[in-house]
Tab-separated table of C-alpha atoms and ligand atoms in Angstrom:
chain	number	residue	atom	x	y	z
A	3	UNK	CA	-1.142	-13.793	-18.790
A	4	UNK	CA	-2.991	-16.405	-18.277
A	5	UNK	CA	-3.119	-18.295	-14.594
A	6	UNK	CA	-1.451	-21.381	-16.180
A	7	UNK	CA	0.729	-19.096	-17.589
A	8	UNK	CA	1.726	-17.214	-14.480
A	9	UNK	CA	2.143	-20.731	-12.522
A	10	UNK	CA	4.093	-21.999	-14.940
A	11	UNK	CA	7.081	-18.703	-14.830
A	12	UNK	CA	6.407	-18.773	-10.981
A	13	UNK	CA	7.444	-22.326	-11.018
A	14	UNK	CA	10.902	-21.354	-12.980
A	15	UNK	CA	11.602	-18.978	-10.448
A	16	UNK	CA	12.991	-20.296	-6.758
A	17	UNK	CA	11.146	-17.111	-5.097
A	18	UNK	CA	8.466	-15.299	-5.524
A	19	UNK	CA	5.255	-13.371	-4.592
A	20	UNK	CA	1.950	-14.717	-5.385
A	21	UNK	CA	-0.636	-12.307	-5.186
A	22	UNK	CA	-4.464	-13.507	-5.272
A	23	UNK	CA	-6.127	-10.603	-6.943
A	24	UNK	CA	-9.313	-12.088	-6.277
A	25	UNK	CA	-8.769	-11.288	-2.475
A	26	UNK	CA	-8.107	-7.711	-3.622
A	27	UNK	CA	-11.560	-7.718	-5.288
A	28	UNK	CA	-13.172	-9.095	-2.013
A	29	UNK	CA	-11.277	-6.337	-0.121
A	30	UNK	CA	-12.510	-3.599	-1.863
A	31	UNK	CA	-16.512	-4.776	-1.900
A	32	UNK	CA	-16.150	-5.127	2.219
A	33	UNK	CA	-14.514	-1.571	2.233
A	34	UNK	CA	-17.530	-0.490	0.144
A	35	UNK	CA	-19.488	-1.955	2.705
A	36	UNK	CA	-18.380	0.019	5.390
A	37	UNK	CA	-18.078	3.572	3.318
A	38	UNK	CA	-21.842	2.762	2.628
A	39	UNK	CA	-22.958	5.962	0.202
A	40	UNK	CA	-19.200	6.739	-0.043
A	41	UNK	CA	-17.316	5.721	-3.146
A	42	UNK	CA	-14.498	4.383	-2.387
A	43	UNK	CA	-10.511	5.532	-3.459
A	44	UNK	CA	-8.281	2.351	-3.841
A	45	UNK	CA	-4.719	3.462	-2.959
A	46	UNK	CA	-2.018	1.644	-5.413
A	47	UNK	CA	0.747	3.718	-4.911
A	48	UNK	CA	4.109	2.092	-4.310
A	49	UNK	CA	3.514	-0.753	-7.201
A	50	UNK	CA	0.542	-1.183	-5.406
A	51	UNK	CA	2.156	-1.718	-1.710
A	52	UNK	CA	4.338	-4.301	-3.399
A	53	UNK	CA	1.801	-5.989	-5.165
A	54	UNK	CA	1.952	-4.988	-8.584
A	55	UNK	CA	0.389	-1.524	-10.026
A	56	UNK	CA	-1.580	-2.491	-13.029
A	57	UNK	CA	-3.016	-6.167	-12.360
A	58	UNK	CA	-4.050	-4.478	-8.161
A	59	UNK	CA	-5.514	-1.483	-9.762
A	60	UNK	CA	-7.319	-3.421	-12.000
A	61	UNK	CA	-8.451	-5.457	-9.250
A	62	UNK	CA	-9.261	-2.596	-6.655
A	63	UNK	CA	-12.180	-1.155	-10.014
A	64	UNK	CA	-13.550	-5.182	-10.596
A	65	UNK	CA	-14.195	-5.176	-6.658
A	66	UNK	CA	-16.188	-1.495	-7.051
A	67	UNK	CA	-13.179	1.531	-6.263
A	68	UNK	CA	-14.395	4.405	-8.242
A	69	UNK	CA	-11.198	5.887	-8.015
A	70	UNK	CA	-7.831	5.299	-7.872
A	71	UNK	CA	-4.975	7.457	-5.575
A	72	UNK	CA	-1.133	7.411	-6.270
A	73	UNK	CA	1.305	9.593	-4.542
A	74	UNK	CA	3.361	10.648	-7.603
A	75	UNK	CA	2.809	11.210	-11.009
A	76	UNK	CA	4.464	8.693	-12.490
A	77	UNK	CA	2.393	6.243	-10.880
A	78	UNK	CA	-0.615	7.379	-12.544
A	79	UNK	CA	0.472	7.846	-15.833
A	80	UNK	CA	1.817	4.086	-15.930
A	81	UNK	CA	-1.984	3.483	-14.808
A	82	UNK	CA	-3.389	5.613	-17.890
A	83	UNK	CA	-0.196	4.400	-20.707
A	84	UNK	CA	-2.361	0.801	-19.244
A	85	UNK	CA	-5.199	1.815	-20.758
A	86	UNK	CA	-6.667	2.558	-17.059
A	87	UNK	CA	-9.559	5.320	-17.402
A	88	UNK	CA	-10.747	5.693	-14.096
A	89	UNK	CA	-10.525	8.673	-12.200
A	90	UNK	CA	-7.098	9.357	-11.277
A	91	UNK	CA	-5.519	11.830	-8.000
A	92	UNK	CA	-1.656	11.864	-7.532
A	93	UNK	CA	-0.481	13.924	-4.333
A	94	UNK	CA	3.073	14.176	-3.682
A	95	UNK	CA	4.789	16.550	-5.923
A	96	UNK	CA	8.150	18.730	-5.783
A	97	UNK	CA	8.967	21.477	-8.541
A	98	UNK	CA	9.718	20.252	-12.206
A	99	UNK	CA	7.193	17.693	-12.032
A	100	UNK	CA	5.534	17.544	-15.690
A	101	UNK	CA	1.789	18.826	-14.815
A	102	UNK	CA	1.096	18.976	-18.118
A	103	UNK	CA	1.326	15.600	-18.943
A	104	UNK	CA	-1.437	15.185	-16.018
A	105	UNK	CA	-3.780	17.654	-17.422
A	106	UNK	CA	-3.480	15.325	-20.682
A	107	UNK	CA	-4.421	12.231	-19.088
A	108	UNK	CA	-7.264	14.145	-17.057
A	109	UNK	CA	-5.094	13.359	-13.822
A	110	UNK	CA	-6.591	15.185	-10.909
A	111	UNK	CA	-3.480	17.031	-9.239
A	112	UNK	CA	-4.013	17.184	-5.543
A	113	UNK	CA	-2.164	20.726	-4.661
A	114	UNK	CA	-0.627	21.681	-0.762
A	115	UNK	CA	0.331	24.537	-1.626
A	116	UNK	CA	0.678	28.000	-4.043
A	117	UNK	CA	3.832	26.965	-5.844
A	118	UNK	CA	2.424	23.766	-6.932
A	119	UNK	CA	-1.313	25.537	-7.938
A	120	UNK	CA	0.479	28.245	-10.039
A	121	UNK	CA	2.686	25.282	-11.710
A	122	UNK	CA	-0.322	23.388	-12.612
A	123	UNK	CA	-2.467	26.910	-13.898
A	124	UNK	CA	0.878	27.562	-15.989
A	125	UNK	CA	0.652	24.091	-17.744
A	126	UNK	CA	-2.607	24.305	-17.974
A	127	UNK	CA	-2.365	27.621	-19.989
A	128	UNK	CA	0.780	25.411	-21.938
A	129	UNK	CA	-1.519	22.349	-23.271
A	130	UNK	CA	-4.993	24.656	-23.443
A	131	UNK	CA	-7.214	22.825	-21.157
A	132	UNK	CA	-8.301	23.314	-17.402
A	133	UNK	CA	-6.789	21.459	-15.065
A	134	UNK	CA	-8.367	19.222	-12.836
A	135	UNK	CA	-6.968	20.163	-8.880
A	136	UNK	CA	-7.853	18.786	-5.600
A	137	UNK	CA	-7.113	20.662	-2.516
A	138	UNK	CA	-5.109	19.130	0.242
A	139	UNK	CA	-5.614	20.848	3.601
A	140	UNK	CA	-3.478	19.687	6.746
A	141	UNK	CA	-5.801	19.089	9.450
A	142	UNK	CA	-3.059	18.464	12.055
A	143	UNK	CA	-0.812	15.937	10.222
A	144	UNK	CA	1.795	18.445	9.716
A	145	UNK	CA	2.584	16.563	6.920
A	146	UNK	CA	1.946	17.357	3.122
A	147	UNK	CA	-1.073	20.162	3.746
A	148	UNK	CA	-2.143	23.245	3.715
A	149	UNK	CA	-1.341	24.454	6.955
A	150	UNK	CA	-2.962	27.148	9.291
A	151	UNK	CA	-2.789	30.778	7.257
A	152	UNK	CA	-1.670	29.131	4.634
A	153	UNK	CA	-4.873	27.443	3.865
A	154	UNK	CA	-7.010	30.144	3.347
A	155	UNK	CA	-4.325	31.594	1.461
A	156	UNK	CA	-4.730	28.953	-1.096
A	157	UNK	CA	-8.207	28.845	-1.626
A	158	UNK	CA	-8.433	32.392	-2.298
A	159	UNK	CA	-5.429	31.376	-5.011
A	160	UNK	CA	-7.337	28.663	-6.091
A	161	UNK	CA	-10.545	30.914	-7.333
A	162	UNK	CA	-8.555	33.395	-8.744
A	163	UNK	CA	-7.167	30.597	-11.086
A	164	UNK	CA	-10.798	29.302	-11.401
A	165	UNK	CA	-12.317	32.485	-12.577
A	166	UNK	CA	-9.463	32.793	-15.076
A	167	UNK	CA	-10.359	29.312	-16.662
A	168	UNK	CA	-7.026	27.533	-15.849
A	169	UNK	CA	-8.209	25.359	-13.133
A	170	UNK	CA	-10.815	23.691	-11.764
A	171	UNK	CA	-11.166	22.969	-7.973
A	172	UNK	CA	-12.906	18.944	-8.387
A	173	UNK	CA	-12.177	18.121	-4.292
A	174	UNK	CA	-10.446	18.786	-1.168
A	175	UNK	CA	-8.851	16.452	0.950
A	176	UNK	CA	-6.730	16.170	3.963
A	177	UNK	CA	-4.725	13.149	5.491
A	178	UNK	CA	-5.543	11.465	9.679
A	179	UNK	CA	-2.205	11.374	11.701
A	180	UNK	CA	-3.664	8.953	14.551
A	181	UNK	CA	-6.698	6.950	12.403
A	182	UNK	CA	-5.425	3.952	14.204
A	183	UNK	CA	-6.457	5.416	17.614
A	184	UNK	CA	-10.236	6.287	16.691
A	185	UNK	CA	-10.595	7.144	20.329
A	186	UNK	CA	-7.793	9.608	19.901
A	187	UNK	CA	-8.939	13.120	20.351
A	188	UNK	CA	-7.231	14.555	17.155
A	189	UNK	CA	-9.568	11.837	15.068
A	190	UNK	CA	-12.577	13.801	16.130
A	191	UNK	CA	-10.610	17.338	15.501
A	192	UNK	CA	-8.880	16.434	12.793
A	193	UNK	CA	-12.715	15.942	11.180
A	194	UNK	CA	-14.288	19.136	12.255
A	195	UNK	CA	-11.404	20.925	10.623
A	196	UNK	CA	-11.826	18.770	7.624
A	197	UNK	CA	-15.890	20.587	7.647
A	198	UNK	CA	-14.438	23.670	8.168
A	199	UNK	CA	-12.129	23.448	5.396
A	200	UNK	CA	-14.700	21.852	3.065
A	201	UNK	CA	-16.905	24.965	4.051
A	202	UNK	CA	-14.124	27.111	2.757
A	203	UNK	CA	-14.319	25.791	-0.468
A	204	UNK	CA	-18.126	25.546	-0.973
A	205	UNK	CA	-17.940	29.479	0.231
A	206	UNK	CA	-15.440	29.824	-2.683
A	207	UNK	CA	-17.943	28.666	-5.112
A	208	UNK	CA	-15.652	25.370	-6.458
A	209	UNK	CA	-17.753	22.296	-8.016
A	210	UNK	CA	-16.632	19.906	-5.859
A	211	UNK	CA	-16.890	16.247	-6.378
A	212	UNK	CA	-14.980	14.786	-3.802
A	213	UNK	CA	-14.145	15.333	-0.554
A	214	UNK	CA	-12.432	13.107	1.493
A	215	UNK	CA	-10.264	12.015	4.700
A	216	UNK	CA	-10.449	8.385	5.710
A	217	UNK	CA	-7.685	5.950	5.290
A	218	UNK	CA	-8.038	2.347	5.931
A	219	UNK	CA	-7.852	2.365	10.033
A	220	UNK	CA	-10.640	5.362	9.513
A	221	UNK	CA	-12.954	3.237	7.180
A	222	UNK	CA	-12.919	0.324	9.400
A	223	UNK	CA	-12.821	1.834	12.407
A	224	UNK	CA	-14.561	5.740	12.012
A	225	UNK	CA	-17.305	5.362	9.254
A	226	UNK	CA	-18.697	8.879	10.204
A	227	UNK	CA	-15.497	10.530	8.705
A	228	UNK	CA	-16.744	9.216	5.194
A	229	UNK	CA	-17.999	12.013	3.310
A	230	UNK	CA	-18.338	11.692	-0.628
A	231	UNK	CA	-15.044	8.924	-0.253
A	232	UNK	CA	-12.658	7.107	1.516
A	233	UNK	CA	-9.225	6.419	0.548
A	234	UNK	CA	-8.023	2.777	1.835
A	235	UNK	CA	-4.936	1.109	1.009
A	236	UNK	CA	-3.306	-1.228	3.040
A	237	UNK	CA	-7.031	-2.816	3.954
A	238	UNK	CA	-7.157	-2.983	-0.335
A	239	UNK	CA	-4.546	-6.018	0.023
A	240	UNK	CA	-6.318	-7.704	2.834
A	241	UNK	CA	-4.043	-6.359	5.814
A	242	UNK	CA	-5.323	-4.737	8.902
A	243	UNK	CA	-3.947	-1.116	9.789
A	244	UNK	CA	-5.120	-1.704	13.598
A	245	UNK	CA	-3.786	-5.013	14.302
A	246	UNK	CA	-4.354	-4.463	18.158
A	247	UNK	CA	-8.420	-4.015	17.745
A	248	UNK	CA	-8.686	-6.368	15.071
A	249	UNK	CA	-6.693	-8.430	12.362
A	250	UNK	CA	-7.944	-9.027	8.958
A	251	UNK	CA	-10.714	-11.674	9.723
A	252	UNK	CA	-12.489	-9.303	12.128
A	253	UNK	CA	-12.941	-7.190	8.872
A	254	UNK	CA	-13.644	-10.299	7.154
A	255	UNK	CA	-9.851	-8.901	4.842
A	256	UNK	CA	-7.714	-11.646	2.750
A	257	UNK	CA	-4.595	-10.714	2.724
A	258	UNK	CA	-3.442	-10.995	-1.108
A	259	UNK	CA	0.301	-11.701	-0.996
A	260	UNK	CA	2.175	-14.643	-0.204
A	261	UNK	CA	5.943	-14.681	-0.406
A	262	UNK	CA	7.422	-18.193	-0.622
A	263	UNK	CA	10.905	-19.421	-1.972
A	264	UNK	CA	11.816	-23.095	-2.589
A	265	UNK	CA	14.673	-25.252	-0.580
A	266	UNK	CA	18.026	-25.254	-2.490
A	267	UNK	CA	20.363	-26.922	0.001
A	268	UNK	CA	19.892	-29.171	3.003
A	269	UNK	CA	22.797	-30.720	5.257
A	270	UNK	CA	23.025	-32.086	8.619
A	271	UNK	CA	25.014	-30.450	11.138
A	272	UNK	CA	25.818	-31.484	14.801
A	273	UNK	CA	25.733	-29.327	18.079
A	274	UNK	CA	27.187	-26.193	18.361
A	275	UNK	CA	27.363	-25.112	14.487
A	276	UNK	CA	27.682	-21.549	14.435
A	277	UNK	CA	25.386	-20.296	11.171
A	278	UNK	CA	24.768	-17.820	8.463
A	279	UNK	CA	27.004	-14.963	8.396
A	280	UNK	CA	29.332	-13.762	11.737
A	281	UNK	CA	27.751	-17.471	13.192
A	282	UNK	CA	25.367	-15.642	15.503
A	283	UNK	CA	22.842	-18.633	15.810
A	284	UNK	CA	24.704	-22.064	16.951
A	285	UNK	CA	22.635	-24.853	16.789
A	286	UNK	CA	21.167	-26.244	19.892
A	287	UNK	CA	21.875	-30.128	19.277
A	288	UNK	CA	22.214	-31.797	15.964
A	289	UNK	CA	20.006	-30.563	13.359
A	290	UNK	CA	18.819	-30.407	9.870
A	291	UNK	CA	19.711	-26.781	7.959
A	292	UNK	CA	18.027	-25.793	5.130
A	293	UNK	CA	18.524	-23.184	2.825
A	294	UNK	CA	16.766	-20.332	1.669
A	295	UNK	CA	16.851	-18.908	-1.740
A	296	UNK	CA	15.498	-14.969	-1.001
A	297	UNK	CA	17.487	-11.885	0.876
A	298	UNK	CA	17.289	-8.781	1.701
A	299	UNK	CA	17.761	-7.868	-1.875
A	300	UNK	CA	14.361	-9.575	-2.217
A	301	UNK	CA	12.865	-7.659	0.613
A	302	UNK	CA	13.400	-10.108	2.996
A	303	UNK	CA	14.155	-7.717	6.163
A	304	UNK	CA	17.574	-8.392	7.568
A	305	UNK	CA	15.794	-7.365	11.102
A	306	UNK	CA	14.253	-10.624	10.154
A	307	UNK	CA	17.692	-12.632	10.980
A	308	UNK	CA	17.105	-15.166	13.956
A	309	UNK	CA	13.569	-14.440	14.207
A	310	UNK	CA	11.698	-14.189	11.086
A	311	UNK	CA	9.116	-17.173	10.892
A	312	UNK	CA	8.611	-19.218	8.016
A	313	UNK	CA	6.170	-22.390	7.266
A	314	UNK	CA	8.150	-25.322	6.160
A	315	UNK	CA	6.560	-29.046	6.279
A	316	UNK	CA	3.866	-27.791	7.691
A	317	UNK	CA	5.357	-26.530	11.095
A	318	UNK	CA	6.279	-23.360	11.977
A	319	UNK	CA	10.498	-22.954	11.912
A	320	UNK	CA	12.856	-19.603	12.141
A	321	UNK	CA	15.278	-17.874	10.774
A	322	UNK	CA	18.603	-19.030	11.470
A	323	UNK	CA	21.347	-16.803	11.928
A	324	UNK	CA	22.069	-13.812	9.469
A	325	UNK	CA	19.400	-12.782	6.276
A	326	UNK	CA	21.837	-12.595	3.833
A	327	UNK	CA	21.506	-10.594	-0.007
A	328	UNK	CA	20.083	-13.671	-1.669
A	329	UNK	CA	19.342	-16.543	1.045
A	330	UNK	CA	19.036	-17.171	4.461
A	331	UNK	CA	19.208	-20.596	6.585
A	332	UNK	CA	16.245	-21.728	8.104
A	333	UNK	CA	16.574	-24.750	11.401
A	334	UNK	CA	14.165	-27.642	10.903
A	335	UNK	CA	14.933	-29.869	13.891
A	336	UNK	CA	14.652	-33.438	12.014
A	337	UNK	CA	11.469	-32.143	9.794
A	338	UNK	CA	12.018	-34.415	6.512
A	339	UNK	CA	12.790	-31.617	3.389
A	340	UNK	CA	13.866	-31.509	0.115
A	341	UNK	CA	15.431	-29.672	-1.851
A	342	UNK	CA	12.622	-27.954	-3.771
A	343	UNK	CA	10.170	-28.231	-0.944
A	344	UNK	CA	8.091	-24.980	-0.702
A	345	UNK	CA	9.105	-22.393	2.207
A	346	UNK	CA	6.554	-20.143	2.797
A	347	UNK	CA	7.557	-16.504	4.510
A	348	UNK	CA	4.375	-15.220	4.368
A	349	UNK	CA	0.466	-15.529	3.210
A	350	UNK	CA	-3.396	-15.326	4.675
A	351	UNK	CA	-1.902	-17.265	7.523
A	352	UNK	CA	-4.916	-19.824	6.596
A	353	UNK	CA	-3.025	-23.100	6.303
A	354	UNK	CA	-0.591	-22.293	8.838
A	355	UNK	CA	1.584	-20.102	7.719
A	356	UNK	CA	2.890	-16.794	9.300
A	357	UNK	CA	1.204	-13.667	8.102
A	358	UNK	CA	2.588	-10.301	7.058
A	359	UNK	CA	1.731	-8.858	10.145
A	360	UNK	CA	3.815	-11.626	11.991
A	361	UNK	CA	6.849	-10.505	10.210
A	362	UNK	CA	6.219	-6.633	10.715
A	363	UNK	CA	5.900	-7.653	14.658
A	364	UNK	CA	8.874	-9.962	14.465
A	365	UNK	CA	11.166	-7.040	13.132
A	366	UNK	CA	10.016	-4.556	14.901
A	367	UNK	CA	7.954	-2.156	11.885
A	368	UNK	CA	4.344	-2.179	10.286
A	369	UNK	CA	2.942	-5.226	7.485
A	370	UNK	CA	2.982	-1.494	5.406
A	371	UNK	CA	6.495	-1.580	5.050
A	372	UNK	CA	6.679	-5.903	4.863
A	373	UNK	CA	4.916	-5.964	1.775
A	374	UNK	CA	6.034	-2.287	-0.033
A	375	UNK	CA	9.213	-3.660	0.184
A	376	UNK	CA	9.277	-6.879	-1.558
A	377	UNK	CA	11.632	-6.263	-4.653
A	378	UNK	CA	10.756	-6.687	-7.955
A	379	UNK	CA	13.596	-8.865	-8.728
A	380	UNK	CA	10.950	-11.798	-6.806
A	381	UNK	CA	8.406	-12.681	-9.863
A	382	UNK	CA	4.745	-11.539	-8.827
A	383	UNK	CA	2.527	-14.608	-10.360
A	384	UNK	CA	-1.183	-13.794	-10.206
A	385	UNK	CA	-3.900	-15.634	-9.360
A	386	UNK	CA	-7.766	-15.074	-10.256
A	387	UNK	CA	-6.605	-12.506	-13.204
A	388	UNK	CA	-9.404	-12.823	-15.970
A	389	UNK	CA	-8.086	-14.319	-18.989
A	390	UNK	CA	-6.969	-11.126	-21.048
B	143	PLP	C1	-0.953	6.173	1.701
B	143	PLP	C2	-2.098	7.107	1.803
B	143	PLP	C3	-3.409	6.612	1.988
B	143	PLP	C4	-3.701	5.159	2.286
B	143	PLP	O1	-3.341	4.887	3.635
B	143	PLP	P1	-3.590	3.445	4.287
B	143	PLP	O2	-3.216	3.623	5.705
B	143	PLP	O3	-2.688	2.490	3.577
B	143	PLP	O4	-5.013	3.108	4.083
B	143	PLP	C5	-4.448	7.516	1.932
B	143	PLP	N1	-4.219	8.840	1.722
B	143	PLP	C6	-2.977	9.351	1.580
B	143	PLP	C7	-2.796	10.813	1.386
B	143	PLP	C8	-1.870	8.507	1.633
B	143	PLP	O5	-0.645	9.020	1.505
């Protein structure tokens, strides 16, 4: 759609997320900056982290991401049924998945362990191609890896399927479980483990093209940890994974989503009017209520209630009371609204308004989760999308 277009159904809607996919592009050319000879992964699983799967992804390759990462399948073939034909890895996989439908679509399957290699050689004997497998080694995640013996027990698995023809071994990988604490002694173990295991694999004879560790905190913050890639995502959508050292301007990020609703009802209440669900917020003196068409069937935490900051008028209000399904109440003071004036929840925090991070810190979680979770039932309107 066109941006006239998209303004126009945003404008129908009384909530919705607005996501500047020109700030996505920006992202991704300063996260090439700092992976320097690296190319870089962009990381679009979860619709994106909220944002939407196709219009990010296709974002994340104008700004310079070689590849693209998804944790499930799914994920990337939506990308490829797009008409997406950049490199593809998918990583998160439990038994019954359809690997032949990634061999297909040239998918690279990134494999933890021997059930999931000897699923993907079996499909690959099924459709009559080799299958294109990335390693995943657990460096001390204790996560989704390959961990201690079992490691080398799946490289030596892995070239026995490569000398038969059914797979090929294309990279090796392996995931940080402190990258936002690069002083953190397991950063610095966590890599040499990483060379070790990459050693393994060159020892094994596989043509690897990738190899990779970094997520965002470890671009930005650990640049040696590099190698042939990096694999950012929340930095992708202009947030900063290590708010403490440095929010998204010190990285020169834009965040790209803004969430913002428009005012349905406004009354005036006197002192001591108990509000929103089970009245836990009673107003101070008399006041001007507004209310608040999105809930936390839009995403809108219900940790949020009472304390959730919103831009209204230009000042800064909160939450008041309970976040309900659909709405919540917001106290203005004596701020002038209308019904139809623009709330804003969220945005790049440049005019004002709260950011994402500003929510996650008000309800007690991580901008991650803030944005993932914004439901698809709120329209996402896009701005800077080339006309089709
Ligand atoms: C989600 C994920 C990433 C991206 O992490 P960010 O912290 O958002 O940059 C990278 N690699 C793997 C394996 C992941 O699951």
């Amino acid at each position: 759609m066109t941006e006239q277009a998209n303004l126009l159904t945003g404008a129908a809607a009384t909530a919705r997320v607005t996501v500047d996919l020109d700030a996505i592009v920006h992202n991704v050319e300063v996260l090439q900056r700092h992976a320097g000879n690296a190319a870089v992964m962009a990381v679009v699983k979860g619709d994106a982290y909220g944002h939407g799967l196709v219009p990010s992804a296709r974002a994340a390759l104008r700004g310079g991401a070689h590849w693209l990462g998804v944790a499930q399948l799914q994920e990337a073939l939506a990308l490829r049924e797009a008409g997406v034909t950049a490199p593809l890895l998918t990583w998160l996989h439990a038994p019954g998945v359809d690997f032949a439908a990634a061999i297909r679509n040239r998918i690279d399957v990134g494999v933890p362990a021997i059930w999931e290699l000897d699923a993907v050689a079996a499909a690959a004997r099924e459709v009559g191609e080799t299958a294109r497998v990335q390693l995943k080694v657990d460096t001390g995640l204790a996560r989704n890896g390959a961990y201690g013996p079992d490691w080398p027990a799946l490289v030596d698995a892995a070239a026995r399927h490569v000398a038969d023809g059914t797979i090929s071994v294309t990279g090796v990988f392996t995931h940080f479980a402190f990258a936002d604490a690069p002083h953190h002694p397991t950063v610095q173990a966590q890599q040499v483990r990483f060379a070790d295991a990459v050693r393994d694999c060159e020892r094994a004879g596989f043509a690897l093209e990738v190899r990779h560790m970094s997520n965002s905190a470890a671009t930005l913050t650990t640049p040696q940890a590099a190698f042939d890639m990096v694999r950012p995502g929340l930095a992708v959508y202009g947030l900063s994974p290590v708010p403490d050292i440095g929010g998204p301007s010190r990285f020169d990020l834009i965040p790209a989503m803004t969430v913002s609703a428009n005012v349905t009802v406004i009354k005036r209440v006197p002192q001591g009017q108990g509000v929103s669900y089970g009245l836990t917020y009673v107003t101070p003196r008399e006041t001007t209520l507004i209310d608040v068409p999105c809930g936390y069937a839009d995403g809108v935490p219900r940790a949020a209630s009472s304390v959730g900051p919103v831009l209204v008028g230009g000042q800064r209000c909160t939450v008041a009371g309970r976040v309900c399904m659909d709405q919540f109440v917001v106290d203005v003071g004596d701020l002038p609204v209308q019904a139809g004036d623009e709330v804003v929840l969220f945005g790049t925090g440049a005019h004002g308004e709260p950011t994402a991070q500003d929510w996650a810190e008000a309800t007690g979680t991580i901008s991650y989760e803030i944005v993932t979770r914004m439901s698809t039932r709120l329209p996402r309107i896009y701005l800077g999308e080339p006309d089709a």
